[in-house]
Structures are given as C-alpha cells and as structure tokens.
Amino acid sequence: MSYQKLSRDQIAQRVAQDIPDGAYVNLGIGLPTKIASYLPNDKDIFLHSENGCWPLVLLQLQVKKILN
C-alpha cells in the first residue's frame, strides 16, 4: 500500500476538521499554530497559546476586513 505525503498545511486542515465544537485547544509551537488558520466558522473553539497570540490577532484583523 502506498501513501501520499501530506504538506504541513494539509495536516493542519485535517486536524482542524477533527476538533469538536466547544473544544479548548492549546496551540503549541510550530505546526499546531497553523491549525488556527483552518478552523471552521460554524464551531465555537477556544484557543490558548503559551507562545503568544500575535498570529491570531493578525488572523482576526483579516476576518474583520473580510466582514467590513
């Protein structure tokens, strides 16, 4: 059986799909931080980050630009 290697973005997308509504997620350093970019809009997911939330602030600003 052969498997296709997934990119880092594909892995983050797959993980984000598996997070249940109402989950609390601790984003670690590196690949886990990418997950925040792929979270579905129809779920309430609470994020915690020990290494800072600056990328999340930038993501929030991008969402506001889209909504405005």
Short mmCIF file of N, CA and C in Angstrom, two decimals:
data_model
loop_
_atom_site.label_atom_id
_atom_site.label_comp_id
_atom_site.label_asym_id
_atom_site.label_seq_id
_atom_site.Cartn_x
_atom_site.Cartn_y
_atom_site.Cartn_z
N MET A 1 0.85 -1.16 0.00
CA MET A 1 0.00 0.00 0.00
C MET A 1 0.91 1.24 0.00
N SER A 2 0.55 2.24 -0.82
CA SER A 2 1.37 3.45 -0.84
C SER A 2 0.55 4.63 -0.32
N TYR A 3 1.23 5.50 0.36
CA TYR A 3 0.59 6.67 0.95
C TYR A 3 1.18 7.93 0.36
N GLN A 4 0.34 8.95 0.20
CA GLN A 4 0.82 10.24 -0.29
C GLN A 4 1.19 11.10 0.91
N LYS A 5 2.37 11.69 0.88
CA LYS A 5 2.81 12.55 1.97
C LYS A 5 2.00 13.85 1.95
N LEU A 6 1.48 14.24 3.12
CA LEU A 6 0.71 15.47 3.23
C LEU A 6 1.63 16.64 3.54
N SER A 7 1.27 17.81 3.02
CA SER A 7 2.02 19.03 3.35
C SER A 7 1.64 19.47 4.76
N ARG A 8 2.39 20.40 5.31
CA ARG A 8 2.09 20.92 6.65
C ARG A 8 0.70 21.57 6.68
N ASP A 9 0.34 22.28 5.61
CA ASP A 9 -0.98 22.90 5.55
C ASP A 9 -2.09 21.86 5.47
N GLN A 10 -1.88 20.79 4.73
CA GLN A 10 -2.88 19.73 4.64
C GLN A 10 -3.07 19.04 5.99
N ILE A 11 -1.99 18.84 6.72
CA ILE A 11 -2.09 18.25 8.06
C ILE A 11 -2.89 19.17 8.97
N ALA A 12 -2.60 20.47 8.94
CA ALA A 12 -3.32 21.43 9.78
C ALA A 12 -4.81 21.45 9.43
N GLN A 13 -5.14 21.38 8.15
CA GLN A 13 -6.54 21.35 7.73
C GLN A 13 -7.25 20.11 8.26
N ARG A 14 -6.61 18.97 8.17
CA ARG A 14 -7.22 17.71 8.63
C ARG A 14 -7.45 17.74 10.14
N VAL A 15 -6.47 18.23 10.88
CA VAL A 15 -6.61 18.31 12.34
C VAL A 15 -7.73 19.28 12.71
N ALA A 16 -7.79 20.43 12.05
CA ALA A 16 -8.82 21.43 12.34
C ALA A 16 -10.22 20.86 12.14
N GLN A 17 -10.39 20.00 11.14
CA GLN A 17 -11.69 19.38 10.88
C GLN A 17 -12.12 18.46 12.01
N ASP A 18 -11.16 17.87 12.71
CA ASP A 18 -11.46 16.89 13.76
C ASP A 18 -11.73 17.51 15.13
N ILE A 19 -11.53 18.81 15.28
CA ILE A 19 -11.74 19.45 16.58
C ILE A 19 -13.24 19.65 16.79
N PRO A 20 -13.79 19.12 17.88
CA PRO A 20 -15.23 19.22 18.11
C PRO A 20 -15.66 20.61 18.57
N ASP A 21 -16.91 20.92 18.34
CA ASP A 21 -17.50 22.18 18.78
C ASP A 21 -17.38 22.30 20.30
N GLY A 22 -16.98 23.47 20.77
CA GLY A 22 -16.85 23.71 22.21
C GLY A 22 -15.52 23.28 22.80
N ALA A 23 -14.59 22.82 21.97
CA ALA A 23 -13.30 22.32 22.47
C ALA A 23 -12.40 23.47 22.90
N TYR A 24 -11.55 23.18 23.87
CA TYR A 24 -10.48 24.08 24.29
C TYR A 24 -9.19 23.49 23.73
N VAL A 25 -8.47 24.29 22.95
CA VAL A 25 -7.29 23.79 22.25
C VAL A 25 -6.06 24.60 22.65
N ASN A 26 -5.02 23.91 23.10
CA ASN A 26 -3.75 24.56 23.42
C ASN A 26 -2.87 24.45 22.18
N LEU A 27 -2.57 25.59 21.57
CA LEU A 27 -1.74 25.60 20.37
C LEU A 27 -0.27 25.64 20.76
N GLY A 28 0.45 24.60 20.43
CA GLY A 28 1.87 24.55 20.72
C GLY A 28 2.68 25.30 19.67
N ILE A 29 3.98 25.27 19.82
CA ILE A 29 4.87 25.95 18.88
C ILE A 29 4.99 25.13 17.60
N GLY A 30 5.05 25.79 16.47
CA GLY A 30 5.27 25.12 15.19
C GLY A 30 3.98 24.78 14.47
N LEU A 31 3.88 23.56 13.99
CA LEU A 31 2.74 23.13 13.19
C LEU A 31 1.39 23.34 13.88
N PRO A 32 1.24 23.10 15.18
CA PRO A 32 -0.06 23.32 15.80
C PRO A 32 -0.60 24.75 15.63
N THR A 33 0.29 25.73 15.54
CA THR A 33 -0.15 27.12 15.37
C THR A 33 -0.89 27.31 14.05
N LYS A 34 -0.55 26.54 13.03
CA LYS A 34 -1.21 26.65 11.72
C LYS A 34 -2.68 26.24 11.78
N ILE A 35 -3.03 25.44 12.76
CA ILE A 35 -4.40 24.94 12.86
C ILE A 35 -5.41 26.08 12.97
N ALA A 36 -5.03 27.15 13.65
CA ALA A 36 -5.94 28.29 13.84
C ALA A 36 -6.41 28.87 12.52
N SER A 37 -5.62 28.77 11.49
CA SER A 37 -5.98 29.32 10.18
C SER A 37 -7.04 28.49 9.46
N TYR A 38 -7.28 27.28 9.91
CA TYR A 38 -8.20 26.38 9.21
C TYR A 38 -9.42 25.98 10.04
N LEU A 39 -9.66 26.64 11.14
CA LEU A 39 -10.82 26.30 11.97
C LEU A 39 -12.11 26.69 11.25
N PRO A 40 -13.12 25.83 11.31
CA PRO A 40 -14.39 26.14 10.66
C PRO A 40 -15.12 27.27 11.39
N ASN A 41 -15.85 28.08 10.64
CA ASN A 41 -16.57 29.21 11.22
C ASN A 41 -17.83 28.80 11.96
N ASP A 42 -18.32 27.59 11.72
CA ASP A 42 -19.58 27.17 12.33
C ASP A 42 -19.40 26.47 13.68
N LYS A 43 -18.18 26.49 14.23
CA LYS A 43 -17.92 25.88 15.54
C LYS A 43 -17.34 26.92 16.48
N ASP A 44 -17.69 26.81 17.77
CA ASP A 44 -17.07 27.63 18.81
C ASP A 44 -15.91 26.84 19.38
N ILE A 45 -14.70 27.30 19.11
CA ILE A 45 -13.49 26.63 19.58
C ILE A 45 -12.65 27.66 20.32
N PHE A 46 -12.23 27.32 21.53
CA PHE A 46 -11.47 28.24 22.37
C PHE A 46 -9.99 27.91 22.26
N LEU A 47 -9.19 28.93 21.93
CA LEU A 47 -7.76 28.72 21.71
C LEU A 47 -6.94 29.29 22.85
N HIS A 48 -5.89 28.56 23.21
CA HIS A 48 -4.91 29.00 24.21
C HIS A 48 -3.54 28.83 23.59
N SER A 49 -2.68 29.82 23.80
CA SER A 49 -1.34 29.74 23.22
C SER A 49 -0.33 30.24 24.23
N GLU A 50 0.61 29.37 24.60
CA GLU A 50 1.65 29.75 25.56
C GLU A 50 2.72 30.61 24.91
N ASN A 51 2.87 30.51 23.61
CA ASN A 51 3.91 31.26 22.92
C ASN A 51 3.40 32.57 22.33
N GLY A 52 2.26 33.05 22.79
CA GLY A 52 1.72 34.32 22.32
C GLY A 52 0.64 34.12 21.27
N CYS A 53 -0.15 35.13 21.10
CA CYS A 53 -1.29 35.03 20.19
C CYS A 53 -1.20 36.03 19.05
N TRP A 54 -0.03 36.59 18.78
CA TRP A 54 0.07 37.60 17.73
C TRP A 54 -0.44 37.08 16.39
N PRO A 55 -0.11 35.86 15.94
CA PRO A 55 -0.68 35.40 14.66
C PRO A 55 -2.20 35.34 14.71
N LEU A 56 -2.76 35.06 15.87
CA LEU A 56 -4.22 35.02 15.99
C LEU A 56 -4.81 36.41 15.86
N VAL A 57 -4.12 37.42 16.38
CA VAL A 57 -4.57 38.81 16.25
C VAL A 57 -4.57 39.20 14.78
N LEU A 58 -3.54 38.83 14.05
CA LEU A 58 -3.48 39.13 12.62
C LEU A 58 -4.61 38.44 11.88
N LEU A 59 -4.90 37.20 12.24
CA LEU A 59 -6.00 36.46 11.62
C LEU A 59 -7.32 37.17 11.90
N GLN A 60 -7.51 37.63 13.13
CA GLN A 60 -8.73 38.33 13.50
C GLN A 60 -8.88 39.61 12.68
N LEU A 61 -7.79 40.33 12.47
CA LEU A 61 -7.85 41.55 11.66
C LEU A 61 -8.23 41.23 10.22
N GLN A 62 -7.73 40.12 9.69
CA GLN A 62 -8.08 39.73 8.33
C GLN A 62 -9.57 39.40 8.24
N VAL A 63 -10.10 38.73 9.24
CA VAL A 63 -11.53 38.40 9.25
C VAL A 63 -12.36 39.67 9.29
N LYS A 64 -11.96 40.66 10.10
CA LYS A 64 -12.69 41.92 10.17
C LYS A 64 -12.68 42.63 8.82
N LYS A 65 -11.56 42.57 8.10
CA LYS A 65 -11.50 43.19 6.78
C LYS A 65 -12.47 42.51 5.82
N ILE A 66 -12.57 41.19 5.93
CA ILE A 66 -13.49 40.46 5.06
C ILE A 66 -14.94 40.83 5.39
N LEU A 67 -15.25 40.96 6.68
CA LEU A 67 -16.61 41.27 7.08
C LEU A 67 -17.00 42.70 6.77
N ASN A 68 -16.03 43.60 6.80
CA ASN A 68 -16.32 45.01 6.50
C ASN A 68 -16.27 45.21 5.02
#
